[in-house]
């Protein structure tokens, strides 16, 4: 089982390596640095428990920015070799523990990204619309999802 803790700047090389293996248009190092520098950012990493060297090995991360009326889940990814072991759920559980169960949270996701959509739906996110051709790299549409006040906190 993974442990979830706050991301630190020293985690970022490993985060960027996972990011590059995951997304066709990965975030740059400076994009992660910018988010970590914001005091309200919910920036979380998943580490494998064990000896000290292993505890620094990030295998998943989540970046959620706080705005006036809502949070924006901007990025979540798990090391491709570690998926389907509950790390995505653990990251979202920890995010909700920080934002509070009543927080309004929004996100965009590629319409073809069935694994992520299934994860978000399990946590009460619902599709509220589309952003046509939102992703410049492939021209794919984005689904806009919201998790609104009153949604049960626990995943189904
Ligand atoms: C989406 C992602 C973060 C999920 O992480 P994960 O650690 O594999 O997820 P978990 O093991 O915690 O799975 C939680 C739930 O998500 C859903 N899910 C995850 N992977 C899935 C898959 N390949 N197919 C269908 N549902 C899937 C399931 O509902 C799953 O619950 P279950 O295992 O009880 O069926 C991971 O697939 C990933 O990094 N994807 C690439 C990055 C990405 O697309 N990020 C989202 C951008 S908007």
XYZ file of C-alpha atoms and ligand atoms in Angstrom:
204
model
C 0.000 0.000 0.000
C 1.276 3.448 -0.862
C 1.596 6.388 1.494
C 0.442 9.828 0.430
C 2.384 12.938 1.430
C 2.916 16.511 0.243
C 5.039 16.786 -2.901
C 8.383 18.519 -2.504
C 10.625 20.175 -5.070
C 13.062 17.277 -4.776
C 10.316 14.898 -5.970
C 9.957 16.749 -9.249
C 12.547 14.924 -11.406
C 10.708 11.652 -10.716
C 7.321 13.358 -11.237
C 8.452 14.750 -14.585
C 9.720 11.296 -15.632
C 6.276 9.777 -14.947
C 4.612 12.755 -16.632
C 6.677 12.200 -19.794
C 5.821 8.500 -19.900
C 2.147 9.330 -19.468
C 1.013 12.310 -21.508
C 1.530 13.231 -25.183
C 1.995 16.868 -24.133
C 3.611 16.606 -20.699
C 3.854 19.442 -18.185
C 7.335 20.931 -17.983
C 9.357 21.039 -14.775
C 8.628 24.759 -14.451
C 4.867 24.146 -14.559
C 5.167 21.825 -11.553
C 7.457 24.303 -9.761
C 4.888 27.059 -10.289
C 2.054 24.979 -8.809
C 4.133 23.860 -5.827
C 5.006 27.484 -5.110
C 1.346 28.388 -4.551
C 0.485 28.185 -0.862
C -3.048 26.876 -1.471
C -2.062 24.128 -3.914
C -2.986 20.589 -2.936
C 0.140 18.920 -4.326
C 0.415 15.280 -3.309
C 2.730 12.398 -4.023
C 2.415 8.683 -3.466
C 5.441 6.814 -2.124
C 6.047 3.161 -1.436
C 6.507 2.491 2.262
C 9.732 0.750 3.173
C 13.393 1.615 3.621
C 14.306 5.336 3.387
C 15.550 5.150 -0.220
C 12.265 3.621 -1.327
C 10.200 6.171 0.578
C 11.451 8.894 -1.733
C 10.407 7.065 -4.857
C 7.265 8.768 -6.075
C 4.919 6.469 -7.981
C 2.009 8.839 -8.432
C 1.086 12.480 -7.968
C -1.835 14.876 -7.974
C -1.988 18.645 -8.427
C -5.159 20.480 -7.418
C -5.287 24.286 -7.501
C -7.546 26.391 -5.314
C -9.574 29.222 -6.804
C -12.108 31.517 -5.098
C -15.171 29.326 -5.495
C -13.773 25.967 -6.512
C -10.778 23.709 -6.775
C -9.384 22.595 -10.120
C -7.914 19.108 -10.308
C -5.221 19.927 -12.840
C -3.100 16.796 -12.998
C -3.075 13.244 -11.699
C -0.904 10.387 -12.898
C 0.404 7.075 -11.658
C 3.579 5.346 -12.846
C 2.450 3.119 -15.756
C 4.002 0.075 -14.004
C 2.017 0.725 -10.813
C -1.510 1.324 -12.102
C -4.594 -0.560 -10.868
C -3.158 -0.926 -7.367
C -5.293 1.754 -5.731
C -2.812 4.649 -5.952
C -5.211 6.861 -7.929
C -7.884 6.284 -5.286
C -5.427 6.977 -2.465
C -4.436 10.291 -4.088
C -8.058 11.388 -4.521
C -8.928 10.329 -0.951
C -6.062 12.470 0.336
C -7.083 15.394 -1.881
C -10.655 15.268 -0.521
C -9.324 15.080 3.030
C -7.552 18.404 2.372
C -10.217 20.220 0.352
C -13.044 19.052 2.621
C -16.032 17.000 1.573
C -18.093 20.050 0.614
C -15.586 21.499 -1.825
C -16.614 22.140 -5.401
C -14.020 20.542 -7.656
C -13.792 20.701 -11.426
C -11.521 19.097 -14.011
C -11.128 18.441 -17.721
C -10.430 14.998 -19.144
C -9.997 13.646 -22.676
C -13.236 12.064 -23.841
C -11.291 8.889 -24.739
C -9.715 8.532 -21.269
C -11.984 5.800 -19.917
C -9.769 4.835 -16.919
C -9.667 8.406 -15.583
C -13.366 9.019 -16.255
C -14.225 5.807 -14.349
C -12.059 6.929 -11.433
C -13.659 10.385 -11.319
C -17.197 8.991 -11.592
C -16.480 6.648 -8.676
C -15.858 9.794 -6.606
C -19.044 11.565 -7.655
C -17.660 13.701 -10.461
C -20.249 14.154 -13.175
C -19.940 15.338 -16.749
C -21.450 18.801 -17.263
C -20.285 19.667 -20.770
C -17.568 19.600 -23.391
C -14.747 21.828 -24.525
C -14.447 21.088 -28.249
C -10.877 20.470 -29.530
C -9.484 21.430 -26.107
C -6.316 19.361 -26.517
C -4.137 21.048 -29.112
C -1.915 17.982 -29.659
C -4.650 15.697 -31.018
C -7.605 18.041 -31.375
C -9.539 15.862 -28.931
C -12.524 17.224 -27.009
C -12.425 17.612 -23.229
C -15.181 16.478 -20.953
C -15.795 19.030 -18.192
C -16.549 17.298 -14.900
C -17.683 18.708 -11.536
C -17.935 17.258 -8.085
C -20.426 19.519 -6.337
C -21.378 20.152 -2.729
C -23.420 17.339 -1.226
C -21.728 14.533 -3.138
C -20.997 11.623 -0.811
C -17.304 11.733 0.082
C -16.544 8.043 -0.010
C -15.985 6.363 -3.361
C -18.666 3.935 -4.410
C -6.271 7.509 -14.104
C -5.153 6.951 -13.219
C -4.531 8.101 -12.417
C -5.752 5.920 -12.246
O -4.749 5.518 -11.336
P -4.696 4.028 -10.740
O -3.752 4.023 -9.611
O -4.456 3.059 -11.825
O -6.204 3.895 -10.228
P -6.754 2.901 -9.097
O -6.008 1.609 -9.122
O -6.811 3.634 -7.805
O -8.227 2.645 -9.659
C -9.331 3.366 -9.147
C -10.516 3.213 -10.072
O -10.301 3.898 -11.295
C -10.917 3.188 -12.364
N -9.880 2.702 -13.277
C -8.552 2.847 -13.138
N -7.912 2.313 -14.205
C -8.876 1.829 -15.022
C -8.842 1.172 -16.278
N -7.679 0.912 -16.916
N -10.015 0.844 -16.851
C -11.192 1.103 -16.234
N -11.294 1.716 -15.025
C -10.137 2.073 -14.441
C -11.655 2.036 -11.732
O -12.944 2.513 -11.371
C -10.812 1.802 -10.492
O -11.494 1.148 -9.468
P -11.404 -0.474 -9.368
O -9.947 -0.824 -9.426
O -12.046 -0.750 -8.054
O -12.155 -0.984 -10.569
C -4.077 6.205 -14.068
O -4.730 5.317 -14.962
C -3.181 7.125 -14.866
O -2.157 7.594 -14.387
N -3.575 7.399 -16.132
C -2.786 8.251 -16.997
C -2.863 9.696 -16.565
C -4.256 10.243 -16.736
O -4.983 9.891 -17.646
N -4.633 11.171 -15.831
C -5.911 11.835 -15.870
C -5.836 13.034 -16.724
S -7.376 13.928 -16.712
